[in-house]
mmCIF file of C-alpha atoms in Angstrom:
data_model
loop_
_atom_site.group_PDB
_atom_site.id
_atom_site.type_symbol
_atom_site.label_atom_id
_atom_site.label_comp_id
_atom_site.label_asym_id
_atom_site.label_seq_id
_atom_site.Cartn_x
_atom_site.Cartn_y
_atom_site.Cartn_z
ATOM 1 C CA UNK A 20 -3.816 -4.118 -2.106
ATOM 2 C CA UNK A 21 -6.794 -5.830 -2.523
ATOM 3 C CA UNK A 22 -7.726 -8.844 -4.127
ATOM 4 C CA UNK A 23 -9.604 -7.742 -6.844
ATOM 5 C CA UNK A 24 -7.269 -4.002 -7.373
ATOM 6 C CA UNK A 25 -5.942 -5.638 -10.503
ATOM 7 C CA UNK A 26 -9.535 -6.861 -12.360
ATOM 8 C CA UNK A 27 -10.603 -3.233 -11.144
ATOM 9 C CA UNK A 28 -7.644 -1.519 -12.972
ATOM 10 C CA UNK A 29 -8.611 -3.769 -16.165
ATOM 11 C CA UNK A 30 -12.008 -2.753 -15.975
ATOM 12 C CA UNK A 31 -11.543 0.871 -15.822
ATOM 13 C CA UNK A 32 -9.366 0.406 -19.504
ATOM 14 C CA UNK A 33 -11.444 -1.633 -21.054
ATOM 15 C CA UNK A 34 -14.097 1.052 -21.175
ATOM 16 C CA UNK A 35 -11.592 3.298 -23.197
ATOM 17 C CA UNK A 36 -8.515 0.581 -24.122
ATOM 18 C CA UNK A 37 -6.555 1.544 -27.008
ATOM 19 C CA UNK A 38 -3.764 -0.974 -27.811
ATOM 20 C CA UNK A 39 -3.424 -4.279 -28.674
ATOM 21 C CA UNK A 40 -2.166 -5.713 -24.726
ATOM 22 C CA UNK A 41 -2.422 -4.383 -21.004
ATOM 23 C CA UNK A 42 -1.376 -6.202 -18.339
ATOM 24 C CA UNK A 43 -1.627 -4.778 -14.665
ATOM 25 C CA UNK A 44 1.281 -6.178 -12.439
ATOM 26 C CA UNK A 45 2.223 -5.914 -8.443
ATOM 27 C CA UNK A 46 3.705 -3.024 -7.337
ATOM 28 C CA UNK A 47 6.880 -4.797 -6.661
ATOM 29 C CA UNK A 48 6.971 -6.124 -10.143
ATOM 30 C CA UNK A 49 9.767 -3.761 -12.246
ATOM 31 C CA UNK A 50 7.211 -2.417 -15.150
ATOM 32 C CA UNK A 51 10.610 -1.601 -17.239
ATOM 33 C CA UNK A 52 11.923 -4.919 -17.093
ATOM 34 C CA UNK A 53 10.791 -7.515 -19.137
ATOM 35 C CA UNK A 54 11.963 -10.458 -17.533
ATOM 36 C CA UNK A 55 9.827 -9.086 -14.080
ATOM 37 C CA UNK A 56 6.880 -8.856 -16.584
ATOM 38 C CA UNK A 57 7.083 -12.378 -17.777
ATOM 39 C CA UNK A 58 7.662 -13.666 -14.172
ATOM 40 C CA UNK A 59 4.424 -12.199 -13.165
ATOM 41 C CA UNK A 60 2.634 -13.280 -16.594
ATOM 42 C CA UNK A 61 4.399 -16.842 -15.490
ATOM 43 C CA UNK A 62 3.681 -17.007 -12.082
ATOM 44 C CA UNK A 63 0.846 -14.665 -10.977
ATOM 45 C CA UNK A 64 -2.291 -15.136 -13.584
ATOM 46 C CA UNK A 65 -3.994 -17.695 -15.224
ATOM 47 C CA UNK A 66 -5.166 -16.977 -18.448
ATOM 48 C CA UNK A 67 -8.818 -18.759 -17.886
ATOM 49 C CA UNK A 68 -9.201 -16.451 -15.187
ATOM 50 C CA UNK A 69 -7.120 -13.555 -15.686
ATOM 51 C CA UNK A 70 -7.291 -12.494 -19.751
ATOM 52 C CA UNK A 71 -10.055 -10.633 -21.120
ATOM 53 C CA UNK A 72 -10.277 -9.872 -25.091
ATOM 54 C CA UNK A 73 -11.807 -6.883 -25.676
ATOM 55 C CA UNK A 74 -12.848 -4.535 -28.891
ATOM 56 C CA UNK A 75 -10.946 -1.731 -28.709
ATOM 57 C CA UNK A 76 -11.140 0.954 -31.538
ATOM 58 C CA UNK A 77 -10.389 0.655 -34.651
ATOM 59 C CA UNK A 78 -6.838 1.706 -36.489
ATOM 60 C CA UNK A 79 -7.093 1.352 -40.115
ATOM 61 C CA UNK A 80 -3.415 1.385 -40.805
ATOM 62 C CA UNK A 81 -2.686 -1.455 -38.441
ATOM 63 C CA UNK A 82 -1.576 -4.698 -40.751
ATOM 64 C CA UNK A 83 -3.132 -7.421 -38.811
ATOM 65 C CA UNK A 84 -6.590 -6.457 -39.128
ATOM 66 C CA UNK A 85 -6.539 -7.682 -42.801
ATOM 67 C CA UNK A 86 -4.640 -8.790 -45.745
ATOM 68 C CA UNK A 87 -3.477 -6.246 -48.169
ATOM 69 C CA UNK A 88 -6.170 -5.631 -50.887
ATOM 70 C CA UNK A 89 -8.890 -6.469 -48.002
ATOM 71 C CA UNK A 90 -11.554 -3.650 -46.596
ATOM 72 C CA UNK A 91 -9.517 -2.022 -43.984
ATOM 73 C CA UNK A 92 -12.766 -0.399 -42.459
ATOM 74 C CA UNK A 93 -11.942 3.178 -44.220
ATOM 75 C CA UNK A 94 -15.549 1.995 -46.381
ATOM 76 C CA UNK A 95 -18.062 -0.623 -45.678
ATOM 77 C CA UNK A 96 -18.384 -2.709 -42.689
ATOM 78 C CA UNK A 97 -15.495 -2.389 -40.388
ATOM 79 C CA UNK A 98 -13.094 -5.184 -39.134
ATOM 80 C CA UNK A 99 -12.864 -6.147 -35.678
ATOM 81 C CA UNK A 100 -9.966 -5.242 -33.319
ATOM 82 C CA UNK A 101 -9.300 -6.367 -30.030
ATOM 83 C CA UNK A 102 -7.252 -6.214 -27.208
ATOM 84 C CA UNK A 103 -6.023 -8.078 -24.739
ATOM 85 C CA UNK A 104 -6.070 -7.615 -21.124
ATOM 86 C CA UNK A 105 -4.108 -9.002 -18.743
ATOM 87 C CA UNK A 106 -4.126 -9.050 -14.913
ATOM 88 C CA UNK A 107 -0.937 -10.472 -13.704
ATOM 89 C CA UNK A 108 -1.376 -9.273 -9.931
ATOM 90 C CA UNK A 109 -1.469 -11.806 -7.161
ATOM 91 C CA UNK A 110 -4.771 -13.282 -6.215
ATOM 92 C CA UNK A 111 -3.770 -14.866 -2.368
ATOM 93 C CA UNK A 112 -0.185 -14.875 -0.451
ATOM 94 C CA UNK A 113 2.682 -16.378 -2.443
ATOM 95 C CA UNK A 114 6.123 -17.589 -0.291
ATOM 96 C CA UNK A 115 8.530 -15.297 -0.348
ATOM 97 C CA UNK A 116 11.331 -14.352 -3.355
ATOM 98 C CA UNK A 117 13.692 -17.266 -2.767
ATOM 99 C CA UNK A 118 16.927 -15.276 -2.641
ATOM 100 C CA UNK A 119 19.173 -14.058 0.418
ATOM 101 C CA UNK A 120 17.750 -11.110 2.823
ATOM 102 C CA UNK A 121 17.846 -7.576 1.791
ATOM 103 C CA UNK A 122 20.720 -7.528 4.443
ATOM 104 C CA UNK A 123 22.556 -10.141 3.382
ATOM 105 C CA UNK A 124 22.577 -9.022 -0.174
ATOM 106 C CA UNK A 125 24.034 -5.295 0.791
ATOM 107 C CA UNK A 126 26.734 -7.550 2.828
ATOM 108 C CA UNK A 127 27.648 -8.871 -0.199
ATOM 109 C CA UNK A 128 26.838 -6.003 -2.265
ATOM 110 C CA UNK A 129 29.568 -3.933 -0.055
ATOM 111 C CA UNK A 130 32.449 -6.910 0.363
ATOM 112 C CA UNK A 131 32.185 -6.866 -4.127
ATOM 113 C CA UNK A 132 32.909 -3.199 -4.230
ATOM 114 C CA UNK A 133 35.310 -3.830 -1.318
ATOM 115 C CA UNK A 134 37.329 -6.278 -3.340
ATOM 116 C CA UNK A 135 37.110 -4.349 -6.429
ATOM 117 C CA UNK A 136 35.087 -6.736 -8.519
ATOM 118 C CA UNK A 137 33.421 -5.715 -11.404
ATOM 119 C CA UNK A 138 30.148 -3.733 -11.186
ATOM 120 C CA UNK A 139 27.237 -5.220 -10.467
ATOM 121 C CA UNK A 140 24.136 -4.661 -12.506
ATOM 122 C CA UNK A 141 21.505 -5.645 -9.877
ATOM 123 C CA UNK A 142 18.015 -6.503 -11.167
ATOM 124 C CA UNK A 143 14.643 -6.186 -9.415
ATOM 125 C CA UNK A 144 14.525 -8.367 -7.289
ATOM 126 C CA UNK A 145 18.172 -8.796 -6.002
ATOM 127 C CA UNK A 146 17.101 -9.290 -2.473
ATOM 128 C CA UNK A 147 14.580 -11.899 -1.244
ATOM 129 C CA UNK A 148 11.485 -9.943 0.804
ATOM 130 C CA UNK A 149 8.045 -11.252 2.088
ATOM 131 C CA UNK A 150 4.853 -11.390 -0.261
ATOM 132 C CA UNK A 151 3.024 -12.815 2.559
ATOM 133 C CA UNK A 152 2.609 -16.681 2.914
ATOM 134 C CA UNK A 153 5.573 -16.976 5.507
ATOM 135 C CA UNK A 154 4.944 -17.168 9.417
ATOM 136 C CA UNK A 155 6.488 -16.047 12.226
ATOM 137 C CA UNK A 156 7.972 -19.765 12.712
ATOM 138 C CA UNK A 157 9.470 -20.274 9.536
ATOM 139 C CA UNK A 158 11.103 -16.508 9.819
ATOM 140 C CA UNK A 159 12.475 -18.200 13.709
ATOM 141 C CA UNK A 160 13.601 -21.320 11.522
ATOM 142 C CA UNK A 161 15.220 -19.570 9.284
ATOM 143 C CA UNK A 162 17.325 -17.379 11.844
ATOM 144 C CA UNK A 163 18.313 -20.103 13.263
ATOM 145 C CA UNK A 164 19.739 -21.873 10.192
ATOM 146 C CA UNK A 165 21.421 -18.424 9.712
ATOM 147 C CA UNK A 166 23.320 -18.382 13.304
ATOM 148 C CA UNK A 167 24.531 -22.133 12.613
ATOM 149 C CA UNK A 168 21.590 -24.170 15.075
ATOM 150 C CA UNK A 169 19.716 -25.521 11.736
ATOM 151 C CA UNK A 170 19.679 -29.042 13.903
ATOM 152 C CA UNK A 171 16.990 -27.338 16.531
ATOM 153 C CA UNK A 172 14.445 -27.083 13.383
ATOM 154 C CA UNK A 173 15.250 -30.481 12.720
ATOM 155 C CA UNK A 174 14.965 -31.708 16.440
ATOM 156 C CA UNK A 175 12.241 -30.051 16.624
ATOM 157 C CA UNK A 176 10.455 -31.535 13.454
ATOM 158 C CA UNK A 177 11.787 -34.988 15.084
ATOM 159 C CA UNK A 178 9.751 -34.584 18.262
ATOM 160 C CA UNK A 179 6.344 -33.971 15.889
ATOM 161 C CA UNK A 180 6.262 -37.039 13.888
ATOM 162 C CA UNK A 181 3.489 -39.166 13.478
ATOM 163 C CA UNK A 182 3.533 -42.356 12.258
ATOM 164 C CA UNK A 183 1.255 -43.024 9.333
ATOM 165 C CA UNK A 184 -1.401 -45.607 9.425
#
């Protein structure tokens, strides 16, 4: 993915957008789920940057365009309709999704069917995964926290303190 995939996707509708809102999302983003949609609309755009109103065609039998008794555009000068669109795509590298492994989680998935717990009804994400802005020393720190040395991240952090002047 590039940087710019998402305004190029918006760009390529708004030349023949018919609707009233688009929005282009990640490819890890769950398009049927709404909650994933308002987590990227939340956490991936900004709408100074990332909305664009457009005109879009118009649709005579849509309500909003005018109140009743109002020219509808079927004679005389036609209303205005527009659309919104929406890219809700990451610009840079974000951390990653702050839940367990993808291992960890099937661990757990498989001891709850084990144990004959009710069934789970996992949502997108149910597993925490990379989305790029996490090195190869944080992914070390974190194994180690996992096997039970946590304290050699802290030593460590210990022996790189400076003091503030």
């Amino acid at each position: 993915q590039n940087d710019d995939d998402g305004q190029r996707v918006l760009d390529h509708l708004a030349k023949k957008f018919v609707g009233k809102v688009a929005v282009v999302v990640d490819e890890d983003v769950d398009i049927h789920d709404p909650g994933a949609i308002y987590w990227a609309l939340s956490y991936a755009m900004q709408p100074h940057r990332d909305v664009r109103v457009v005109d879009i065609p118009l649709m005579p039998l849509d309500p909003s365009i005018a109140p009743p008794g109002a020219n509808r555009g079927l004679t005389g000068e036609k209303p205005r309709m527009s659309g919104l669109l929406i890219d809700a795509t990451r610009d840079w590298p974000y951390p990653p999704v702050s839940l367990p492994r993808q291992a960890f989680m099937e661990d757990a998935v498989q001891l709850w069917q084990e144990l004959g717990l009710p069934e789970l009804k996992l949502r997108t994400p149910w597993y925490g995964y990379n989305l790029g802005h996490w090195s190869a020393e944080e992914t070390e720190e974190a194994d180690l926290a996992v096997r039970g040395d946590y304290y050699l991240t802290g030593e460590k952090q210990a022996g790189q303190r400076r003091k503030l002047s």
